[in-house]
mmCIF file of C-alpha atoms in Angstrom:
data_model
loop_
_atom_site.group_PDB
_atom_site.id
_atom_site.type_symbol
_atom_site.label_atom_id
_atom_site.label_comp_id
_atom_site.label_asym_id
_atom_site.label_seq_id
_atom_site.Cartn_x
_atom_site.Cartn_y
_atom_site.Cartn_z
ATOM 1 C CA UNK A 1 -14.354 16.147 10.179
ATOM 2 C CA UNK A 2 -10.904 16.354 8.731
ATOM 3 C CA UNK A 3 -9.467 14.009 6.013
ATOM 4 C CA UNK A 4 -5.833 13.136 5.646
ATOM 5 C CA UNK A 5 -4.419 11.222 3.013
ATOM 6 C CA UNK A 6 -0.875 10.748 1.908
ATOM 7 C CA UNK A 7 0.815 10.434 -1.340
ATOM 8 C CA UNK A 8 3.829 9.574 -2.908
ATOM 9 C CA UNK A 9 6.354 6.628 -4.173
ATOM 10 C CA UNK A 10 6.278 3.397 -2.364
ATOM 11 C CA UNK A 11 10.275 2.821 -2.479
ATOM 12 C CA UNK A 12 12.960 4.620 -2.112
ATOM 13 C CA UNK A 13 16.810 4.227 -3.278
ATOM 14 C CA UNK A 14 19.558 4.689 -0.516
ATOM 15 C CA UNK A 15 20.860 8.012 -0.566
ATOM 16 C CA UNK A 16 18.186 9.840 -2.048
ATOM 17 C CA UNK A 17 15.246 11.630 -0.607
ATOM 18 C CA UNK A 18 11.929 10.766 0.296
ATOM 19 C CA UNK A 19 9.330 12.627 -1.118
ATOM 20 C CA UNK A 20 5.598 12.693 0.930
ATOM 21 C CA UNK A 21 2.537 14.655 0.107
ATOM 22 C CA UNK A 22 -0.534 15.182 2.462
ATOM 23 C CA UNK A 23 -3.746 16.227 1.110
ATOM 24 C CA UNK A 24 -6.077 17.850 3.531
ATOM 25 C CA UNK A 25 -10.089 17.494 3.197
ATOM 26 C CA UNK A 26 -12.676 18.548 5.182
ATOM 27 C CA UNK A 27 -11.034 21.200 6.367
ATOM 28 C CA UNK A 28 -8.816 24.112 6.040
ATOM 29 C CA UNK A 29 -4.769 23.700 6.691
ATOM 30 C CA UNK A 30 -5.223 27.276 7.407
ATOM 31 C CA UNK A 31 -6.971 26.979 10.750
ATOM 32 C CA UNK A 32 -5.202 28.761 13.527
ATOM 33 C CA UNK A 33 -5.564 26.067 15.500
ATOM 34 C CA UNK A 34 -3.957 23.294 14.269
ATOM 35 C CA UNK A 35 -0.470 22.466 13.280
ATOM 36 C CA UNK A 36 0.168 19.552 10.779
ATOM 37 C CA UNK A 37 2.640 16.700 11.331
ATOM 38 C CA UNK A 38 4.287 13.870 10.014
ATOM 39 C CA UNK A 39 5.137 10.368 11.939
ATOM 40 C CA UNK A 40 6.413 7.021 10.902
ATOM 41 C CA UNK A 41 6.252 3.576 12.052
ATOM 42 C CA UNK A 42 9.253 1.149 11.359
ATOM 43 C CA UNK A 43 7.158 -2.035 10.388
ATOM 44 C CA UNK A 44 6.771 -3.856 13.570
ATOM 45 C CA UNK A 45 8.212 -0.863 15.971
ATOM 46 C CA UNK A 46 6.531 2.237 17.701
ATOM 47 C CA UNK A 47 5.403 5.241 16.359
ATOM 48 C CA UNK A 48 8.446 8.535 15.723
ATOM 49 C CA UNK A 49 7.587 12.076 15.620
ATOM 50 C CA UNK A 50 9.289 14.000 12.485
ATOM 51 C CA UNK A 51 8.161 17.274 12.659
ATOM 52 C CA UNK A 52 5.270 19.681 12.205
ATOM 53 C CA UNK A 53 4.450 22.823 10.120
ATOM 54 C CA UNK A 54 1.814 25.516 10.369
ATOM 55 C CA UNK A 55 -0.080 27.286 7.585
ATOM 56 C CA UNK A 56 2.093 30.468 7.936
ATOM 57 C CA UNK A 57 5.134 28.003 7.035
ATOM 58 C CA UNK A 58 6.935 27.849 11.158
ATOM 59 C CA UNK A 59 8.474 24.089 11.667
ATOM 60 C CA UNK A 60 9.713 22.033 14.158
ATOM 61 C CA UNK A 61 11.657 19.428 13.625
ATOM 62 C CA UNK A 62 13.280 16.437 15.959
ATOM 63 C CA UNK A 63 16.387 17.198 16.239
ATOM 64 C CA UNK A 64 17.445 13.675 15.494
ATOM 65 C CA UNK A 65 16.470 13.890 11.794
ATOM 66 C CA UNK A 66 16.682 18.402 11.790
ATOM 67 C CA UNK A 67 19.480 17.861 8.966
ATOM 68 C CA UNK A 68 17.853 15.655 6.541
ATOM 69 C CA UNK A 69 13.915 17.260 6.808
ATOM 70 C CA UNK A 70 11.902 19.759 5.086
ATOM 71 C CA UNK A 71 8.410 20.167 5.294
ATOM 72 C CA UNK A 72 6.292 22.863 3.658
ATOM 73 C CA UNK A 73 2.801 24.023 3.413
ATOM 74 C CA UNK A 74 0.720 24.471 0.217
ATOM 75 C CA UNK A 75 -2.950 26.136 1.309
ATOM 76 C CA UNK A 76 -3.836 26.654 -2.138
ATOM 77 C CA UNK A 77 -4.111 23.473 -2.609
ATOM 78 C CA UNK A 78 -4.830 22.116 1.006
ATOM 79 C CA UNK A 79 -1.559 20.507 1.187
ATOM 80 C CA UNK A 80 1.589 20.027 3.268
ATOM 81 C CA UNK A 81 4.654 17.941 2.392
ATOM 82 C CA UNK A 82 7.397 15.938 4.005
ATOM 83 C CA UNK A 83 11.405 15.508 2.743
ATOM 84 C CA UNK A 84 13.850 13.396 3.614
ATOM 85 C CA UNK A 85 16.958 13.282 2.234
ATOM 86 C CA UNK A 86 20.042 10.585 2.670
ATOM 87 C CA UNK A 87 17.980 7.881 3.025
ATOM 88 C CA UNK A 88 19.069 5.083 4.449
ATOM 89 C CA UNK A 89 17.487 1.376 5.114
ATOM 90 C CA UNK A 90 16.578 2.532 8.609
ATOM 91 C CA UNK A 91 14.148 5.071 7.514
ATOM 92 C CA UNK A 92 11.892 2.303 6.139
ATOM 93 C CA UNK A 93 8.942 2.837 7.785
ATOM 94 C CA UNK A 94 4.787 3.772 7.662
ATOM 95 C CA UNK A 95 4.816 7.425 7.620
ATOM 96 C CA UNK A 96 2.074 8.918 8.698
ATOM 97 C CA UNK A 97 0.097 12.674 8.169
ATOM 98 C CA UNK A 98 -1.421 13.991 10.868
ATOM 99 C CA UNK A 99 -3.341 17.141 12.125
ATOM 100 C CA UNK A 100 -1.863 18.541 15.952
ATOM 101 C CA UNK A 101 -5.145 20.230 17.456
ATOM 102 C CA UNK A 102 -3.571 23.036 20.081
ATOM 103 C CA UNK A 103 -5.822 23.798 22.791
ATOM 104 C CA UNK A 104 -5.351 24.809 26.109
ATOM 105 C CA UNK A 105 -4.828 21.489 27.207
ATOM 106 C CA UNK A 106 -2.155 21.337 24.917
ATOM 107 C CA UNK A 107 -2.070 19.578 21.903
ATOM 108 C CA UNK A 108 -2.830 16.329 20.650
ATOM 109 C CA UNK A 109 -3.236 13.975 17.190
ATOM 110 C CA UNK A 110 -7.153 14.170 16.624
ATOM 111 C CA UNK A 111 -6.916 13.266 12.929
ATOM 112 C CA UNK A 112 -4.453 10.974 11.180
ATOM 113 C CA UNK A 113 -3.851 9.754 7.475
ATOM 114 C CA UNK A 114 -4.119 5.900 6.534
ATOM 115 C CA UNK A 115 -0.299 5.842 6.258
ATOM 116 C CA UNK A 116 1.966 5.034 3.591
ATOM 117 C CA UNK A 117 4.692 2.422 3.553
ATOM 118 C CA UNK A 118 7.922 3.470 2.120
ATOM 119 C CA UNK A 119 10.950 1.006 1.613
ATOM 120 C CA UNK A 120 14.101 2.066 0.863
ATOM 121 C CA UNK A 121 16.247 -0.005 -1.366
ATOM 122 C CA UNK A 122 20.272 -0.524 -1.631
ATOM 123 C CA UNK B 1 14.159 14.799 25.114
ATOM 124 C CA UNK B 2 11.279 13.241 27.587
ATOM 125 C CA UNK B 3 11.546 9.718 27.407
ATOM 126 C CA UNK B 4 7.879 8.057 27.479
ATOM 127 C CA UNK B 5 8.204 4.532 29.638
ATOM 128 C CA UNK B 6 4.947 2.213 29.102
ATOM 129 C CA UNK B 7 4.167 -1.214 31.344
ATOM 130 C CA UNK B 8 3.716 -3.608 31.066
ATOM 131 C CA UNK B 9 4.523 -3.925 26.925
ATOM 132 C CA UNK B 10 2.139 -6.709 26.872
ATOM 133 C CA UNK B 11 -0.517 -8.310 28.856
ATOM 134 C CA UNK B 12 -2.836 -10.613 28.323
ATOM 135 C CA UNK B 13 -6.785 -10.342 29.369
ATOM 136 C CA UNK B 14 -9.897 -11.933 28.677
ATOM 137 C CA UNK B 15 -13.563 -10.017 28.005
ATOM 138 C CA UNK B 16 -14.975 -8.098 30.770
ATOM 139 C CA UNK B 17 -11.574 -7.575 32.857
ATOM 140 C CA UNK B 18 -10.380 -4.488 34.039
ATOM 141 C CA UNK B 19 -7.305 -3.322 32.608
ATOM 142 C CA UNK B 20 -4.675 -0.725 33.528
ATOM 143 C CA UNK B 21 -1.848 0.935 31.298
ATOM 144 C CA UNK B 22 0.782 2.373 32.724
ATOM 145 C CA UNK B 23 3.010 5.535 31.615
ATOM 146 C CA UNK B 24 6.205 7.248 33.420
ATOM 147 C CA UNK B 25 7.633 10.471 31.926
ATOM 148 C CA UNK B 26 11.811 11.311 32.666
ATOM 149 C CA UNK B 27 10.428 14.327 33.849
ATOM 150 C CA UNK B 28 7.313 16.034 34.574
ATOM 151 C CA UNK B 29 4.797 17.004 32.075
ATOM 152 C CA UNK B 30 1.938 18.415 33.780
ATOM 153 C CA UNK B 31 -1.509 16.948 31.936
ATOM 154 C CA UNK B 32 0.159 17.029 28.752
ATOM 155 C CA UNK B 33 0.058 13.335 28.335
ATOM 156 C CA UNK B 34 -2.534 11.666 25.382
ATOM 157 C CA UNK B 35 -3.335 8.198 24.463
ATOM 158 C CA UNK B 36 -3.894 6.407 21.137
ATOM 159 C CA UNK B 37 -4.982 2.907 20.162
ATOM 160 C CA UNK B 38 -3.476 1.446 17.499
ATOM 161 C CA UNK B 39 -4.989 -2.094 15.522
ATOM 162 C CA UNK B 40 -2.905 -3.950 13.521
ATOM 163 C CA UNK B 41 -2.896 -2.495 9.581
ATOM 164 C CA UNK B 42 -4.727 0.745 10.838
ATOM 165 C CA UNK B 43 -3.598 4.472 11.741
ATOM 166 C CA UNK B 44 -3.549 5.264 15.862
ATOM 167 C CA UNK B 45 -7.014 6.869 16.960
ATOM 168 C CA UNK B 46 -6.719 9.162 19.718
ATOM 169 C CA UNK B 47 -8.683 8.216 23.205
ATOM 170 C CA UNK B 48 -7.445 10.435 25.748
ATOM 171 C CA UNK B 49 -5.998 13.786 25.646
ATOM 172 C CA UNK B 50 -4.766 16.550 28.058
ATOM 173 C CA UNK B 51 -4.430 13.061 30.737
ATOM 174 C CA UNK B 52 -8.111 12.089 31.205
ATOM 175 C CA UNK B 53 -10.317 14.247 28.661
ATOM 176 C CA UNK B 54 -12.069 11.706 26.947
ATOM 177 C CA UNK B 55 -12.359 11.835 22.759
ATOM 178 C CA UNK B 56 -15.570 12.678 21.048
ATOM 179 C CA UNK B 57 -16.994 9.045 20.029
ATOM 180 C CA UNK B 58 -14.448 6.753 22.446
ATOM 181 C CA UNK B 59 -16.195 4.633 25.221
ATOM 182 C CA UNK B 60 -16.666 5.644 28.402
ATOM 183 C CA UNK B 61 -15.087 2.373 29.703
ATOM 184 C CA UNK B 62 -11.987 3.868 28.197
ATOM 185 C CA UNK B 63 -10.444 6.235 30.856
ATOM 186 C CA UNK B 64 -7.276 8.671 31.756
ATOM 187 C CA UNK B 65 -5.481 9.574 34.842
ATOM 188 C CA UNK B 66 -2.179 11.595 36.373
ATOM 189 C CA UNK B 67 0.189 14.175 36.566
ATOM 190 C CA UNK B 68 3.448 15.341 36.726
ATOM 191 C CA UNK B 69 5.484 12.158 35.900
ATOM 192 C CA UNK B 70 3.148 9.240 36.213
ATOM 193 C CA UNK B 71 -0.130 8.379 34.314
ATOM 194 C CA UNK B 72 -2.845 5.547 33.604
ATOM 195 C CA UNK B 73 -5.211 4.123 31.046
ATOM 196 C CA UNK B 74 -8.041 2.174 32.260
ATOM 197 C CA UNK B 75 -10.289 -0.197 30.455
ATOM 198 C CA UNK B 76 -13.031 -0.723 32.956
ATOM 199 C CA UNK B 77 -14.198 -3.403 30.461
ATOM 200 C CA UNK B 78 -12.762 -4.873 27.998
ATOM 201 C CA UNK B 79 -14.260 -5.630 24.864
ATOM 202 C CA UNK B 80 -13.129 -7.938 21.747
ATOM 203 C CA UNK B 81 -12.485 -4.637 20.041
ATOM 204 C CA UNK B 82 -10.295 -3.187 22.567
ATOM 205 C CA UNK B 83 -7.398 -5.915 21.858
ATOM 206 C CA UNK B 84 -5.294 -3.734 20.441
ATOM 207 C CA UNK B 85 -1.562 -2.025 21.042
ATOM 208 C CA UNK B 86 -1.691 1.298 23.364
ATOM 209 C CA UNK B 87 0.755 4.274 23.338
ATOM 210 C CA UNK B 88 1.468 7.493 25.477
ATOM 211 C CA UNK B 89 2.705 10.430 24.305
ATOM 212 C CA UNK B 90 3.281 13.596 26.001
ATOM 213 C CA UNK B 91 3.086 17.108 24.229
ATOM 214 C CA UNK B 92 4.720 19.217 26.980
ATOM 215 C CA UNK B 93 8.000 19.704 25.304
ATOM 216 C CA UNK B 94 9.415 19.262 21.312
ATOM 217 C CA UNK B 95 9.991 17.220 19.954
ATOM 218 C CA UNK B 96 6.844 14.815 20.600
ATOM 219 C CA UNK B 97 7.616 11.618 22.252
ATOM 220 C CA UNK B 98 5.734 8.357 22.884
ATOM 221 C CA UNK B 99 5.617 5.461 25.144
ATOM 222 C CA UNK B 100 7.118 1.907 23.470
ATOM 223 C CA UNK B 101 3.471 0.762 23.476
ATOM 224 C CA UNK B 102 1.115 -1.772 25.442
ATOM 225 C CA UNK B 103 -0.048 -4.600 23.279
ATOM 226 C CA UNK B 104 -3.180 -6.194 25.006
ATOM 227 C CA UNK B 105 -3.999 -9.633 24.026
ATOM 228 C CA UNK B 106 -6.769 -12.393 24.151
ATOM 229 C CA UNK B 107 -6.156 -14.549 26.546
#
């Protein structure tokens, strides 16, 4: 079964960008059937979808946060990776890896990562 | 954007009740509607997808229902590991959307 577990600095300074990595084990990010995604938690709120990349490098983005995200694939190394930029207090959150299983009943979050809280700083 | 509305946000049950989860999409989304339990410190581990296929390894007591705009959990019943905070979230349409969650409590 698939492994997810993210990496990356714990805190943030207002106006710069997030950095995220995901490492994948168990598993290939190269498997046609699965797209990999990122969400995040403000502590104490529900859960946000950011976006989601597949192996050949395709996104999708919310739109609400289109302008400040970049996500990109690594399969060498079995990894995929989240950027934020402009951050701002209100992207404090648990972010989250996760791996979308498409099916034909559609898709859903079989696999997730521990999450990571990141706190951004003034 | 689909908006995801969950009821009640919280409820309170004791061991062995029956409980039911309710989800309402702005529009309608088919089966495409999953759910995820989420414990306190821990990631959200997926129960039900495509509206009532249950999730390798999750309890049978745990089940799924609806279409089109309006869906259910049911915990036929629950166990002192079920207390826990429940979420919808419908894959029909981008971007991804979930339900404000259902935290269910001891009472």
């Amino acid at each position: 079964q698939l492994q997810l577990q993210e990496s990356g600095p714990g805190l943030v300074k207002s106006s710069e960008t997030l950095s995220l990595i995901c490492t994948v084990s168990g598993g290939s990010i190269s498997s046609s059937n699965y797209y990999w995604g990122w969400i995040r938690q403000p502590p104490g709120k529900g859960l946000g979808w950011i976006g989601n990349i597949y192996y050949s490098g395709s996104t999708s983005y919310n739109p609400s946060l289109k302008s400040r995200v970049t996500m990109s694939v690594d399969t060498s190394k079995n990894q995929f990776s989240l950027k934020l930029s402009s951050v701002t207090a209100a992207d404090t959150a648990v972010y989250y890896c996760a791996s979308l299983n498409y099916d034909s009943s559609g898709s859903y979050i079989d696999y997730w990562g521990q999450g990571t809280l990141v706190t951004v700083s003034s | 954007d689909i908006q995801m509305t969950q009821s009640p946000s919280s409820l309170s049950a004791s061991v062995g009740d029956r409980v039911t989860i309710t989800c309402r999409a702005s529009q309608s989304i088919s089966i495409f509607l999953n759910w995820y339990q989420q414990k306190p410190g821990q990631a959200p581990k997926l129960l039900i997808y495509a509206a009532s296929s249950l999730q390798s390894g999750v309890p049978s007591r745990f089940s799924g229902s609806g279409s089109g705009t309006g869906f259910t959990l049911t915990i036929s019943s629950l166990q002192p590991g079920d207390f826990a905070t429940y979420y919808c979230q419908q894959s029909y349409s981008s971007p991804l959307t979930f339900g404000g969650g259902t935290r269910v409590e001891i009472k």
